[in-house]
mmCIF file of C-alpha atoms in Angstrom:
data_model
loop_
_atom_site.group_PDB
_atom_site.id
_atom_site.type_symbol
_atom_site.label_atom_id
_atom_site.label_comp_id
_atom_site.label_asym_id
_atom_site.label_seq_id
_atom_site.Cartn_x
_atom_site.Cartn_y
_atom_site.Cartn_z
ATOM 1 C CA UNK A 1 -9.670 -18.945 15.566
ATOM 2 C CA UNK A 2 -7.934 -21.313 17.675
ATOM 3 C CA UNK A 3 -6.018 -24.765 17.109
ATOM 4 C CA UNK A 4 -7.640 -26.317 20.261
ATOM 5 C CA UNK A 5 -5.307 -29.634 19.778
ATOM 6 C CA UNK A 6 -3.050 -30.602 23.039
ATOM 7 C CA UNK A 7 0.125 -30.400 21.131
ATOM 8 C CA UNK A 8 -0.752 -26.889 19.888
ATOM 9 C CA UNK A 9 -2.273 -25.495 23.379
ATOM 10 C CA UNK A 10 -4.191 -23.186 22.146
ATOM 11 C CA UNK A 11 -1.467 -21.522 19.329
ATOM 12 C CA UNK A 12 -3.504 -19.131 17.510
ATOM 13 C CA UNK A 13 -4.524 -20.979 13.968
ATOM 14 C CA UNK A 14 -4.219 -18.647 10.375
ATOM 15 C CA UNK A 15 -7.289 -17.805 8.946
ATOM 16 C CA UNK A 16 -7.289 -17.785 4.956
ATOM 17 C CA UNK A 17 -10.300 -15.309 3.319
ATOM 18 C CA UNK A 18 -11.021 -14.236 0.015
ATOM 19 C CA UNK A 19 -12.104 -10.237 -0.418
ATOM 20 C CA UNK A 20 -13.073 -7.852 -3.116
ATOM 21 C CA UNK A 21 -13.872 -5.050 -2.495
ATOM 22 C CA UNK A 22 -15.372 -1.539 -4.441
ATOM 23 C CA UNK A 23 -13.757 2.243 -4.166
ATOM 24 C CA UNK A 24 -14.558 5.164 -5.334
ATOM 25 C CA UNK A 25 -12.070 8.205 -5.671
ATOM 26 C CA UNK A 26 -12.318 11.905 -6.670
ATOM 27 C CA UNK A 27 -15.387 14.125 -5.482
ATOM 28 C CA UNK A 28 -14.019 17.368 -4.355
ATOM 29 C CA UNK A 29 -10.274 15.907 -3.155
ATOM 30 C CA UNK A 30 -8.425 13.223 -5.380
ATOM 31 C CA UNK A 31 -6.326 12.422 -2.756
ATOM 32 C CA UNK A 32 -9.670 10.692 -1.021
ATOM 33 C CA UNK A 33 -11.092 7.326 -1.692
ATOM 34 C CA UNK A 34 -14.233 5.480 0.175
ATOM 35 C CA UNK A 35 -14.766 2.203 0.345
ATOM 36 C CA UNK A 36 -18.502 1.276 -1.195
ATOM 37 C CA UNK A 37 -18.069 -2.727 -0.866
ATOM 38 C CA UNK A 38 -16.643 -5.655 0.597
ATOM 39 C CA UNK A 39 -17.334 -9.459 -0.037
ATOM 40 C CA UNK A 40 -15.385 -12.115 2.080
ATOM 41 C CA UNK A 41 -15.145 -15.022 0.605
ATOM 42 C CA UNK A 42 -14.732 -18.668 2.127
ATOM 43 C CA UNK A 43 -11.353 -20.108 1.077
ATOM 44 C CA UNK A 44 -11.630 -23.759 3.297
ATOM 45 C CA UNK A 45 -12.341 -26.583 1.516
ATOM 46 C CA UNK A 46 -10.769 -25.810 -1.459
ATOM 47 C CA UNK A 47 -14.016 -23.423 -2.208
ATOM 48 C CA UNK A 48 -13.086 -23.494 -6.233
ATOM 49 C CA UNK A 49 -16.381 -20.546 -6.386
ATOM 50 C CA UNK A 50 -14.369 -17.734 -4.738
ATOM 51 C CA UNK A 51 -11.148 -18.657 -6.378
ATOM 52 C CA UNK A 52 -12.493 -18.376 -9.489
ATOM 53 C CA UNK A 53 -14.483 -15.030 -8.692
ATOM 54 C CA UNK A 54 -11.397 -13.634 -7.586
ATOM 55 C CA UNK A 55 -9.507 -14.890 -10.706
ATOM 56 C CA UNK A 56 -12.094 -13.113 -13.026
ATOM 57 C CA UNK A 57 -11.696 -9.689 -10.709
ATOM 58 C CA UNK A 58 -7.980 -9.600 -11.230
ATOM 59 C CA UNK A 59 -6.483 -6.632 -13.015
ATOM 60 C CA UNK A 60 -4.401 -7.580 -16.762
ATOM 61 C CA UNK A 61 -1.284 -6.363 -15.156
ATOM 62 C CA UNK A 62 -1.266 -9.238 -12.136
ATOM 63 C CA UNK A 63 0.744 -12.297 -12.475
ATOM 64 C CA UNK A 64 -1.469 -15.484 -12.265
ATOM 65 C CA UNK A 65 0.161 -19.249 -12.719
ATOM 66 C CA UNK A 66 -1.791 -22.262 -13.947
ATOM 67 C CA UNK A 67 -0.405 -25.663 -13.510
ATOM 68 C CA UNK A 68 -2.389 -27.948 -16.649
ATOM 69 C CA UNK A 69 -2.074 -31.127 -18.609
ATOM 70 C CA UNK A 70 -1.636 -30.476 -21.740
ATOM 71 C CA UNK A 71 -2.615 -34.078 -22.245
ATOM 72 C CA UNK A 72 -6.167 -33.775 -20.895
ATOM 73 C CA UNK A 73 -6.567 -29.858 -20.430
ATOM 74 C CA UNK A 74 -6.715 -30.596 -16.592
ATOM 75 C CA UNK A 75 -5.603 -27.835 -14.066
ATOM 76 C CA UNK A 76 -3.830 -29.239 -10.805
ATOM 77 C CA UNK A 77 -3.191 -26.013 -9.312
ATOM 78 C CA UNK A 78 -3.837 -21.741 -10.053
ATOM 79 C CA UNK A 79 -1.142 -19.273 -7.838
ATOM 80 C CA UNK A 80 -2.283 -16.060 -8.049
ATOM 81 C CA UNK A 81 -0.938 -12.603 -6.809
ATOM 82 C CA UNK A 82 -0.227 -12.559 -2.928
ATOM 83 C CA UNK A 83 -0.019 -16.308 -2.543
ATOM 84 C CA UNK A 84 -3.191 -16.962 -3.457
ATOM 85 C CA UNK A 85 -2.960 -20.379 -4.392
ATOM 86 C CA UNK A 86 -6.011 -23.336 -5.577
ATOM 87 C CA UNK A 87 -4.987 -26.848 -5.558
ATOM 88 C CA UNK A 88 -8.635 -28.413 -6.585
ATOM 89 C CA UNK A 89 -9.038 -32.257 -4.708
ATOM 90 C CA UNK A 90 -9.507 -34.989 -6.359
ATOM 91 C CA UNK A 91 -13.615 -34.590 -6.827
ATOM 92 C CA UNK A 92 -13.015 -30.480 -8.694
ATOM 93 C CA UNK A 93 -11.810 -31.270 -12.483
ATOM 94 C CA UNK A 94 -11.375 -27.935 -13.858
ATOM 95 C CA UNK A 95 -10.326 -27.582 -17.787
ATOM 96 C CA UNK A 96 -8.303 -25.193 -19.286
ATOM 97 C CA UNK A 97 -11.354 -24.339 -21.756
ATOM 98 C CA UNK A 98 -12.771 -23.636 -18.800
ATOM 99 C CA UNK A 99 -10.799 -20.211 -19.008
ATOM 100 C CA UNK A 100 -12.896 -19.317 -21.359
ATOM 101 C CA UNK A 101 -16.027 -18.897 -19.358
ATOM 102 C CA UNK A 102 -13.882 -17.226 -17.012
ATOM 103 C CA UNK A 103 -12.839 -14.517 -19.634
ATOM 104 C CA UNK A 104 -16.487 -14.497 -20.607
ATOM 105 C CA UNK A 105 -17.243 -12.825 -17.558
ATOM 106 C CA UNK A 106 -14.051 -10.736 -17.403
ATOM 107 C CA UNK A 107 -14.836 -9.125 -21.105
ATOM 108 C CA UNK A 108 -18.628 -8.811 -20.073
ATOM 109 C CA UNK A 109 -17.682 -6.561 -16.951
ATOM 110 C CA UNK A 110 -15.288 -4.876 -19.024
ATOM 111 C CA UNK A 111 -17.916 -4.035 -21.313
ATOM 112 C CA UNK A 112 -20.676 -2.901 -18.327
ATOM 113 C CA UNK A 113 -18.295 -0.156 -17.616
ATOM 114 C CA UNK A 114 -18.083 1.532 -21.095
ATOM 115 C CA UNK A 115 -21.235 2.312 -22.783
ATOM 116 C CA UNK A 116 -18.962 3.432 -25.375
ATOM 117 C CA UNK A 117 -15.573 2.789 -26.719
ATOM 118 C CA UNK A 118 -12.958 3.803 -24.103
ATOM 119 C CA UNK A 119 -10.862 7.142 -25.089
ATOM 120 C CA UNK A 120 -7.909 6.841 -27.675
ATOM 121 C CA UNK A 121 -4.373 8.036 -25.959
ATOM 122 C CA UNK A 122 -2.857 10.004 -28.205
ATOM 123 C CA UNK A 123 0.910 11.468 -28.150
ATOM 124 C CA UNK A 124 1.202 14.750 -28.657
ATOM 125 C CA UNK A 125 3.955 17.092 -30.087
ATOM 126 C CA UNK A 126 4.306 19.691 -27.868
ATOM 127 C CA UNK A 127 2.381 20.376 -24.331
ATOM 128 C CA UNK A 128 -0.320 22.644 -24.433
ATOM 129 C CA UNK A 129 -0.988 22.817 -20.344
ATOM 130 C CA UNK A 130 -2.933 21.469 -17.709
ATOM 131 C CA UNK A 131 -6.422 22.815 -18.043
ATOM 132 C CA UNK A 132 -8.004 23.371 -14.442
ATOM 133 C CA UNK A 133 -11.084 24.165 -15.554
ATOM 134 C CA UNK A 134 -13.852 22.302 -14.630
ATOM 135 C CA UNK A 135 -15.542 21.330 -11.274
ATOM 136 C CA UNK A 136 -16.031 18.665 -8.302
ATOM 137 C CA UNK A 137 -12.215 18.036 -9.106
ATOM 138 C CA UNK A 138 -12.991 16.838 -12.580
ATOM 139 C CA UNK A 139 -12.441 17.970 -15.740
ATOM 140 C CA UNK A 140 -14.945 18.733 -18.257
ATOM 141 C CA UNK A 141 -13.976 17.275 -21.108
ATOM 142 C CA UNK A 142 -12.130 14.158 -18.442
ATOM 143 C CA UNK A 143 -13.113 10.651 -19.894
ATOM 144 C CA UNK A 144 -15.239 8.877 -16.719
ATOM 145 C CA UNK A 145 -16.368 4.855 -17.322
ATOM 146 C CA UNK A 146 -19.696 4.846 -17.386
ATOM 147 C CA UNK A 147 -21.845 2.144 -16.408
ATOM 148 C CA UNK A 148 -24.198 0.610 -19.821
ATOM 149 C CA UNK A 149 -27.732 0.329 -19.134
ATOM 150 C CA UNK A 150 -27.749 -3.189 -20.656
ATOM 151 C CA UNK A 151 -25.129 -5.711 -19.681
ATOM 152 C CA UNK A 152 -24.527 -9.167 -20.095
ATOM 153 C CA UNK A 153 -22.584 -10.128 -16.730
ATOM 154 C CA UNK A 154 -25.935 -11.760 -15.291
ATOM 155 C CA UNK A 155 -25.549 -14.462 -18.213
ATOM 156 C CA UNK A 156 -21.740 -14.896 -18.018
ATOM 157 C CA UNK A 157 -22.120 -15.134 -14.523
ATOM 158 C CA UNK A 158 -24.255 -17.940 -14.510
ATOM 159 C CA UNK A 159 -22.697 -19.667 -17.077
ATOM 160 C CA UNK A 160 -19.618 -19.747 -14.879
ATOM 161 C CA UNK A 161 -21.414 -20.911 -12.360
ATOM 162 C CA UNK A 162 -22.989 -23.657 -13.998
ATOM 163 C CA UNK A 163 -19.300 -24.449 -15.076
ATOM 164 C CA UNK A 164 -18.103 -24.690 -11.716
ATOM 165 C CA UNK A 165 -20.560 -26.704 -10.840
ATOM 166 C CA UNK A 166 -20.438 -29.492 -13.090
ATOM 167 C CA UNK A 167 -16.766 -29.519 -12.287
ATOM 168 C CA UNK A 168 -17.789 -31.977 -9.591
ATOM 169 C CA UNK A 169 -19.498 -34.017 -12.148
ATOM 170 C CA UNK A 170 -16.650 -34.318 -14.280
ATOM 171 C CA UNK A 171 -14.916 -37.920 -15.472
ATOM 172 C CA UNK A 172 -17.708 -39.622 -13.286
#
């Protein structure tokens, strides 16, 4: 877009979006990866819904910065990797228990992608070799996440979304 204003005369004007997006790598060549998904998300108007989706798809290992009153448990502001950054106005109270909701959802797609218990590492002694056997570039006996059958992500989902939207409701 375009910051039409005289002063500017015609400048080009930043857009700001939100995006997840799915991969999937392996098949016959490791080195390949295909793209399966994207979802842009709105970030004008302080849109608090994609923040917060985005905050919930963020890997342990990224930093992410809350500013809160400790007083009232209020959040004024969330930085997140890349300068991603959520100042809510005036009208968007979000809690710090609200965090909890958040990791709801965050533990519940955990969960959807290990019908069972994820693999133990374990350390060993002395190296036996790299076992090549197998096929489609996978080992046999190679742990894969599998998806469960039953999940609970449509319920944590919804509960964060009924969070976020009494946030408007808040202190009224």
């Amino acid at each position: 877009s375009t910051d039409v204003s005289e002063a500017m005369q015609n400048e080009p004007w930043p857009n700001d979006m939100f995006a997840v997006y799915t991969t999937t790598q392996g098949g016959d060549s490791k080195d390949m990866s295909w793209v399966e998904g994207v979802t842009l998300l709105s970030s004008e108007e302080h849109n608090v819904i994609a923040f917060v989706l985005l905050m919930a798809f963020l890997r342990d290992h990224q930093d992410f910065y809350v500013d809160v009153d400790l007083m009232d448990g209020r959040i004024y502001s969330l930085k997140g990797p890349g300068g991603m950054e959520l100042i809510p106005s005036e009208d968007q109270v979000l809690l710090s228990e609200d965090f909890d909701v958040i990791n709801d959802l965050r533990k519940a797609l955990s969960e959807a992608f290990y019908s069972k218990a994820p693999p133990k590492i374990a350390t060993v002694e002395q190296e036996e070799g790299i076992d090549f056997s197998g096929s489609r570039g996978k080992r046999d006996d190679e742990p894969v996440p599998q998806v469960a059958a039953e999940t609970r992500v449509g319920e944590a989902l919804d509960r964060l979304f009924q969070v976020l939207r009494e946030s408007s409701t808040r202190f009224t």
